[in-house]
Every structure is written in C-alpha cells, then in structure tokens.
PDB file of C-alpha atoms in Angstrom:
ATOM      1  CA  MET A   1     139.822 -86.788  45.264  1.00  0.00           C
ATOM      2  CA  ASN A   2     136.748 -84.600  46.818  1.00  0.00           C
ATOM      3  CA  ARG A   3     139.059 -81.656  46.115  1.00  0.00           C
ATOM      4  CA  ARG A   4     140.656 -82.858  43.704  1.00  0.00           C
ATOM      5  CA  THR A   5     137.306 -83.592  41.541  1.00  0.00           C
ATOM      6  CA  THR A   6     136.017 -79.401  43.863  1.00  0.00           C
ATOM      7  CA  THR A   7     139.031 -77.586  42.132  1.00  0.00           C
ATOM      8  CA  ARG A   8     138.341 -79.269  38.471  1.00  0.00           C
ATOM      9  CA  THR A   9     134.748 -78.186  38.533  1.00  0.00           C
ATOM     10  CA  LEU A  10     136.522 -74.205  39.790  1.00  0.00           C
ATOM     11  CA  ALA A  11     138.890 -73.885  37.202  1.00  0.00           C
ATOM     12  CA  ALA A  12     136.336 -75.147  34.449  1.00  0.00           C
ATOM     13  CA  ALA A  13     133.805 -72.874  35.646  1.00  0.00           C
ATOM     14  CA  LEU A  14     136.201 -69.380  36.171  1.00  0.00           C
ATOM     15  CA  SER A  15     137.116 -70.609  32.948  1.00  0.00           C
ATOM     16  CA  LEU A  16     133.471 -70.409  31.268  1.00  0.00           C
ATOM     17  CA  THR A  17     132.988 -67.679  33.118  1.00  0.00           C
ATOM     18  CA  ALA A  18     136.168 -66.168  31.700  1.00  0.00           C
ATOM     19  CA  ALA A  19     134.893 -66.605  27.821  1.00  0.00           C
ATOM     20  CA  LEU A  20     131.624 -65.568  28.440  1.00  0.00           C
ATOM     21  CA  ALA A  21     132.360 -61.941  29.903  1.00  0.00           C
ATOM     22  CA  ILE A  22     135.538 -61.289  26.636  1.00  0.00           C
ATOM     23  CA  SER A  23     132.482 -62.819  23.951  1.00  0.00           C
ATOM     24  CA  GLY A  24     129.957 -59.861  26.102  1.00  0.00           C
ATOM     25  CA  CYS A  25     132.771 -57.526  25.156  1.00  0.00           C
ATOM     26  CA  SER A  26     133.326 -57.937  21.419  1.00  0.00           C
ATOM     27  CA  SER A  27     132.090 -55.539  18.938  1.00  0.00           C
ATOM     28  CA  GLY A  28     129.536 -58.150  17.182  1.00  0.00           C
ATOM     29  CA  SER A  29     131.454 -59.419  13.850  1.00  0.00           C
ATOM     30  CA  ASP A  30     131.132 -62.897  15.153  1.00  0.00           C
ATOM     31  CA  SER A  31     126.940 -62.445  16.194  1.00  0.00           C
ATOM     32  CA  GLY A  32     126.117 -65.273  13.159  1.00  0.00           C
ATOM     33  CA  SER A  33     127.693 -67.334  16.194  1.00  0.00           C
ATOM     34  CA  ASP A  34     125.421 -66.255  18.663  1.00  0.00           C
ATOM     35  CA  SER A  35     122.231 -65.442  17.192  1.00  0.00           C
ATOM     36  CA  GLY A  36     120.673 -68.560  18.067  1.00  0.00           C
ATOM     37  CA  SER A  37     121.044 -67.786  21.800  1.00  0.00           C
ATOM     38  CA  LYS A  38     117.714 -66.026  22.921  1.00  0.00           C
ATOM     39  CA  ALA A  39     119.039 -66.603  27.164  1.00  0.00           C
ATOM     40  CA  GLY A  40     119.151 -63.034  28.529  1.00  0.00           C
ATOM     41  CA  SER A  41     119.843 -64.557  32.230  1.00  0.00           C
ATOM     42  CA  ASP A  42     123.653 -63.293  32.357  1.00  0.00           C
ATOM     43  CA  SER A  43     123.798 -59.452  31.760  1.00  0.00           C
ATOM     44  CA  GLY A  44     127.691 -59.789  29.951  1.00  0.00           C
ATOM     45  CA  SER A  45     125.173 -60.879  26.984  1.00  0.00           C
ATOM     46  CA  LYS A  46     122.269 -58.351  27.346  1.00  0.00           C
ATOM     47  CA  ALA A  47     123.467 -56.963  23.363  1.00  0.00           C
ATOM     48  CA  ASP A  48     122.217 -61.266  22.069  1.00  0.00           C
ATOM     49  CA  ALA A  49     119.374 -61.544  24.026  1.00  0.00           C
ATOM     50  CA  ALA A  50     117.784 -57.813  23.164  1.00  0.00           C
ATOM     51  CA  LYS A  51     118.570 -57.600  19.436  1.00  0.00           C
ATOM     52  CA  PRO A  52     115.952 -55.876  17.585  1.00  0.00           C
ATOM     53  CA  SER A  53     113.803 -57.329  15.403  1.00  0.00           C
ATOM     54  CA  MET A  54     113.108 -54.823  11.766  1.00  0.00           C
ATOM     55  CA  THR A  55     109.950 -55.169   9.891  1.00  0.00           C
ATOM     56  CA  VAL A  56     108.482 -53.350   7.366  1.00  0.00           C
ATOM     57  CA  SER A  57     105.700 -52.673   5.572  1.00  0.00           C
ATOM     58  CA  GLY A  58     104.222 -49.700   2.899  1.00  0.00           C
ATOM     59  CA  ALA A  59     108.045 -49.476   0.655  1.00  0.00           C
ATOM     60  CA  PHE A  60     107.272 -46.856  -2.254  1.00  0.00           C
ATOM     61  CA  MET A  61     109.327 -45.336  -4.688  1.00  0.00           C
ATOM     62  CA  PRO A  62     106.836 -42.405  -6.685  1.00  0.00           C
ATOM     63  CA  GLU A  63     108.137 -43.121 -10.024  1.00  0.00           C
ATOM     64  CA  PRO A  64     110.693 -40.371 -10.785  1.00  0.00           C
ATOM     65  CA  VAL A  65     111.055 -37.235 -12.509  1.00  0.00           C
ATOM     66  CA  ASN A  66     114.682 -37.460 -14.212  1.00  0.00           C
ATOM     67  CA  ASP A  67     118.343 -40.211 -12.427  1.00  0.00           C
ATOM     68  CA  LYS A  68     119.122 -37.272 -10.071  1.00  0.00           C
ATOM     69  CA  MET A  69     116.933 -37.895  -7.403  1.00  0.00           C
ATOM     70  CA  ALA A  70     113.924 -40.105  -6.458  1.00  0.00           C
ATOM     71  CA  GLY A  71     112.249 -40.813  -2.532  1.00  0.00           C
ATOM     72  CA  ALA A  72     111.491 -43.888  -0.484  1.00  0.00           C
ATOM     73  CA  PHE A  73     108.621 -44.298   1.764  1.00  0.00           C
ATOM     74  CA  MET A  74     108.238 -47.298   4.441  1.00  0.00           C
ATOM     75  CA  VAL A  75     107.187 -47.745   8.121  1.00  0.00           C
ATOM     76  CA  ILE A  76     110.426 -49.521  10.165  1.00  0.00           C
ATOM     77  CA  LYS A  77     108.637 -51.543  12.431  1.00  0.00           C
ATOM     78  CA  ASN A  78     110.554 -52.457  15.631  1.00  0.00           C
ATOM     79  CA  ASN A  79     109.850 -55.350  17.395  1.00  0.00           C
ATOM     80  CA  SER A  80     112.001 -55.755  20.380  1.00  0.00           C
ATOM     81  CA  LYS A  81     112.117 -54.385  23.458  1.00  0.00           C
ATOM     82  CA  THR A  82     115.945 -52.281  22.294  1.00  0.00           C
ATOM     83  CA  ALA A  83     116.299 -49.325  20.578  1.00  0.00           C
ATOM     84  CA  ASP A  84     118.405 -49.118  17.033  1.00  0.00           C
ATOM     85  CA  LYS A  85     119.148 -46.884  14.676  1.00  0.00           C
ATOM     86  CA  LEU A  86     118.523 -47.238  10.864  1.00  0.00           C
ATOM     87  CA  THR A  87     121.769 -46.442   9.918  1.00  0.00           C
ATOM     88  CA  ALA A  88     122.088 -46.645   6.031  1.00  0.00           C
ATOM     89  CA  VAL A  89     120.728 -48.047   2.921  1.00  0.00           C
ATOM     90  CA  THR A  90     122.444 -49.180  -0.094  1.00  0.00           C
ATOM     91  CA  SER A  91     121.133 -50.385  -3.506  1.00  0.00           C
ATOM     92  CA  PRO A  92     121.669 -51.135  -7.296  1.00  0.00           C
ATOM     93  CA  LEU A  93     120.087 -48.377  -8.822  1.00  0.00           C
ATOM     94  CA  SER A  94     121.624 -45.991  -6.862  1.00  0.00           C
ATOM     95  CA  ASP A  95     124.801 -45.655  -5.311  1.00  0.00           C
ATOM     96  CA  ASP A  96     124.664 -42.430  -2.872  1.00  0.00           C
ATOM     97  CA  LEU A  97     121.172 -43.299  -0.892  1.00  0.00           C
ATOM     98  CA  GLN A  98     120.654 -40.697   2.190  1.00  0.00           C
ATOM     99  CA  ILE A  99     118.987 -40.089   5.239  1.00  0.00           C
ATOM    100  CA  HIS A 100     117.229 -37.317   4.882  1.00  0.00           C
ATOM    101  CA  GLU A 101     115.222 -35.484   8.272  1.00  0.00           C
ATOM    102  CA  THR A 102     113.036 -33.038   7.370  1.00  0.00           C
ATOM    103  CA  LYS A 103     112.156 -30.376  10.500  1.00  0.00           C
ATOM    104  CA  ASN A 104     109.957 -27.113   9.880  1.00  0.00           C
ATOM    105  CA  GLN A 105     110.247 -28.178   6.330  1.00  0.00           C
ATOM    106  CA  LYS A 106     112.866 -28.120   5.301  1.00  0.00           C
ATOM    107  CA  MET A 107     114.937 -31.602   4.716  1.00  0.00           C
ATOM    108  CA  GLN A 108     118.887 -32.714   5.855  1.00  0.00           C
ATOM    109  CA  GLN A 109     121.369 -35.869   5.883  1.00  0.00           C
ATOM    110  CA  VAL A 110     121.755 -37.205   8.443  1.00  0.00           C
ATOM    111  CA  SER A 111     123.603 -40.426   9.773  1.00  0.00           C
ATOM    112  CA  SER A 112     121.034 -42.214  11.176  1.00  0.00           C
ATOM    113  CA  MET A 113     117.565 -41.324  12.559  1.00  0.00           C
ATOM    114  CA  ASP A 114     116.454 -43.721  15.348  1.00  0.00           C
ATOM    115  CA  VAL A 115     114.011 -46.940  15.500  1.00  0.00           C
ATOM    116  CA  PRO A 116     112.232 -46.871  19.035  1.00  0.00           C
ATOM    117  CA  ALA A 117     111.367 -49.527  21.390  1.00  0.00           C
ATOM    118  CA  ASN A 118     108.237 -51.430  19.840  1.00  0.00           C
ATOM    119  CA  GLY A 119     107.578 -48.533  18.540  1.00  0.00           C
ATOM    120  CA  GLU A 120     108.228 -47.459  14.504  1.00  0.00           C
ATOM    121  CA  LEU A 121     110.431 -45.499  12.543  1.00  0.00           C
ATOM    122  CA  ARG A 122     107.919 -43.738   9.677  1.00  0.00           C
ATOM    123  CA  LEU A 123     109.574 -41.659   6.990  1.00  0.00           C
ATOM    124  CA  GLU A 124     106.197 -40.610   4.613  1.00  0.00           C
ATOM    125  CA  ARG A 125     106.382 -37.898   2.195  1.00  0.00           C
ATOM    126  CA  GLY A 126     106.734 -34.680   3.774  1.00  0.00           C
ATOM    127  CA  GLY A 127     108.929 -36.421   6.980  1.00  0.00           C
ATOM    128  CA  ASN A 128     112.344 -37.700   7.347  1.00  0.00           C
ATOM    129  CA  HIS A 129     112.643 -40.254   3.772  1.00  0.00           C
ATOM    130  CA  VAL A 130     115.441 -41.851   2.157  1.00  0.00           C
ATOM    131  CA  MET A 131     117.358 -39.830  -0.929  1.00  0.00           C
ATOM    132  CA  PHE A 132     118.670 -42.097  -4.043  1.00  0.00           C
ATOM    133  CA  MET A 133     121.036 -39.512  -5.595  1.00  0.00           C
ATOM    134  CA  GLY A 134     122.158 -39.810  -8.699  1.00  0.00           C
ATOM    135  CA  LEU A 135     120.188 -42.734 -10.862  1.00  0.00           C
ATOM    136  CA  LYS A 136     121.670 -45.491 -12.671  1.00  0.00           C
ATOM    137  CA  ASN A 137     118.349 -45.845 -14.759  1.00  0.00           C
ATOM    138  CA  THR A 138     114.510 -44.387 -14.112  1.00  0.00           C
ATOM    139  CA  PRO A 139     112.306 -47.098 -12.599  1.00  0.00           C
ATOM    140  CA  LYS A 140     109.020 -47.085 -14.153  1.00  0.00           C
ATOM    141  CA  VAL A 141     105.669 -46.813 -12.698  1.00  0.00           C
ATOM    142  CA  GLY A 142     105.560 -51.138 -11.947  1.00  0.00           C
ATOM    143  CA  ASP A 143     108.863 -51.642 -11.498  1.00  0.00           C
ATOM    144  CA  LYS A 144     110.134 -52.765  -7.985  1.00  0.00           C
ATOM    145  CA  VAL A 145     113.300 -51.043  -6.104  1.00  0.00           C
ATOM    146  CA  THR A 146     115.225 -53.163  -3.960  1.00  0.00           C
ATOM    147  CA  VAL A 147     116.967 -51.691  -1.285  1.00  0.00           C
ATOM    148  CA  GLU A 148     118.523 -52.871   1.739  1.00  0.00           C
ATOM    149  CA  LEU A 149     118.805 -50.941   5.214  1.00  0.00           C
ATOM    150  CA  ARG A 150     121.757 -51.323   7.499  1.00  0.00           C
ATOM    151  CA  PHE A 151     120.642 -50.928  11.877  1.00  0.00           C
ATOM    152  CA  GLU A 152     123.167 -50.176  14.503  1.00  0.00           C
ATOM    153  CA  LYS A 153     121.863 -53.795  16.351  1.00  0.00           C
ATOM    154  CA  ALA A 154     119.836 -55.672  13.905  1.00  0.00           C
ATOM    155  CA  ASP A 155     120.795 -57.351  11.307  1.00  0.00           C
ATOM    156  CA  PRO A 156     119.988 -55.390   8.063  1.00  0.00           C
ATOM    157  CA  VAL A 157     117.189 -56.005   5.713  1.00  0.00           C
ATOM    158  CA  LYS A 158     116.311 -55.997   2.854  1.00  0.00           C
ATOM    159  CA  VAL A 159     113.105 -54.490   0.908  1.00  0.00           C
ATOM    160  CA  GLU A 160     111.933 -53.696  -2.391  1.00  0.00           C
ATOM    161  CA  LEU A 161     109.594 -50.512  -3.431  1.00  0.00           C
ATOM    162  CA  ASP A 162     107.057 -50.978  -5.314  1.00  0.00           C
ATOM    163  CA  VAL A 163     107.685 -47.793  -8.196  1.00  0.00           C
ATOM    164  CA  LYS A 164     104.234 -46.055  -7.722  1.00  0.00           C
ATOM    165  CA  GLU A 165     102.555 -43.261  -9.125  1.00  0.00           C
ATOM    166  CA  ARG A 166     104.364 -39.336  -8.413  1.00  0.00           C
ATOM    167  CA  THR A 167     101.130 -38.229  -7.364  1.00  0.00           C
ATOM    168  CA  TYR A 168     100.540 -41.482  -4.655  1.00  0.00           C
ATOM    169  CA  ASN A 169     100.133 -41.603  -0.768  1.00  0.00           C
ATOM    170  CA  THR A 170      99.715 -43.907   1.297  1.00  0.00           C
ATOM    171  CA  THR A 171      96.234 -43.084   3.788  1.00  0.00           C
ATOM    172  CA  ALA A 172      96.887 -41.888   8.054  1.00  0.00           C
ATOM    173  CA  ALA A 173      96.519 -45.617   8.320  1.00  0.00           C
ATOM    174  CA  THR A 174      98.987 -47.412   9.657  1.00  0.00           C
ATOM    175  CA  PRO A 175     100.312 -50.031   6.408  1.00  0.00           C
ATOM    176  CA  THR A 176      99.074 -53.093   6.111  1.00  0.00           C
ATOM    177  CA  ASN A 177     101.043 -55.162   3.765  1.00  0.00           C
ATOM    178  CA  GLY A 178     104.506 -56.330   4.540  1.00  0.00           C
ATOM    179  CA  THR A 179     106.933 -55.924   1.397  1.00  0.00           C
ATOM    180  CA  ALA A 180     110.607 -57.217   3.257  1.00  0.00           C
ATOM    181  CA  HIS A 181     111.661 -60.182   2.811  1.00  0.00           C
TER     182      HIS A 181
END
C-alpha cells in the first residue's frame, strides 16, 4: 500500500506540474482566471505574477480648433517591476486614434511606446502624445472625453480627459491628481 500511495502522489504531482507548464505558455486570453494569483515562486507563471499595474494622472485634451484632429496628454505610471508598452488607444470620439512620437521636432505615428518598470511615460505638448484623427464632434472646454489605454501586458485603463483651454499646459512638476477609472 505504501508504494501505491507514493505512485499516486507522484502521478498527481506530475499532472499538476504539466498543467502549470501548459498554462504558463498560454497566450493570456484566460488571464481573468489567473489574475488573482500573486505567487511568484513558479518561473513558468512569471507573466501572471508580474503583470504591470498602470495609473494615469494629469490627463487632458486642449479644446480642438475643428473636428479634424485633437491631441491628448497625460502621465502613465507603471507601478510594477515589469516593463510594458502602450499599444493602442480607443475612444467614442474618434475611430482613428494614433500614438505619436516626437523626435527632432518631428512627429510620427508609432505602433507602441515603452512604459518602463517602476517608471512613467509622459505624453506632453511638444513631445510624445495621442492624436485623435477625424473627430465625430468637437468637445468644448469643461467637457470630458473618455479614452481606453491598451497595453501589451497590463489590463486596459479607462481615463477621462478634461477638455481645457487651447493654451492650457501642465507644469513641469509631476501631476498629483489622478483621473483614471
């Protein structure tokens, strides 16, 4: 009987190990079922244990001049030890939102932007930003515009952009008032 019990225990352990290895290689489409797990001792489930956590502050949109385009600015903070990438932005205000990088005073669309581990991505005037192309309507000062930020690893973050005066700009200091939901 002792040998039979040992064999069953070994078989159960091997089955569990195989299941963990298979789930560690999945694409993440079932991430909702594993998101509560914070155990980081198994290197096969490292992606679940180190899932980045994003917060947003200082989010605003200057009042657009017309219904053709507008910019969005904010600070995205990565509160984890895992680097991530901003890969897309969506909004009911436009079907075409683009992530723009500014280098040498020239802006160009990019497919993603890095959000460093325990760091931040600053989207600001004269620098990197989000561009709304072909607005469905023209928001006015005082309105709120909802966007959803999508990341390579982190869960999506919904943000309300405050529509500000066209000349509005944040100070050089890090914004303290978060507007993420």
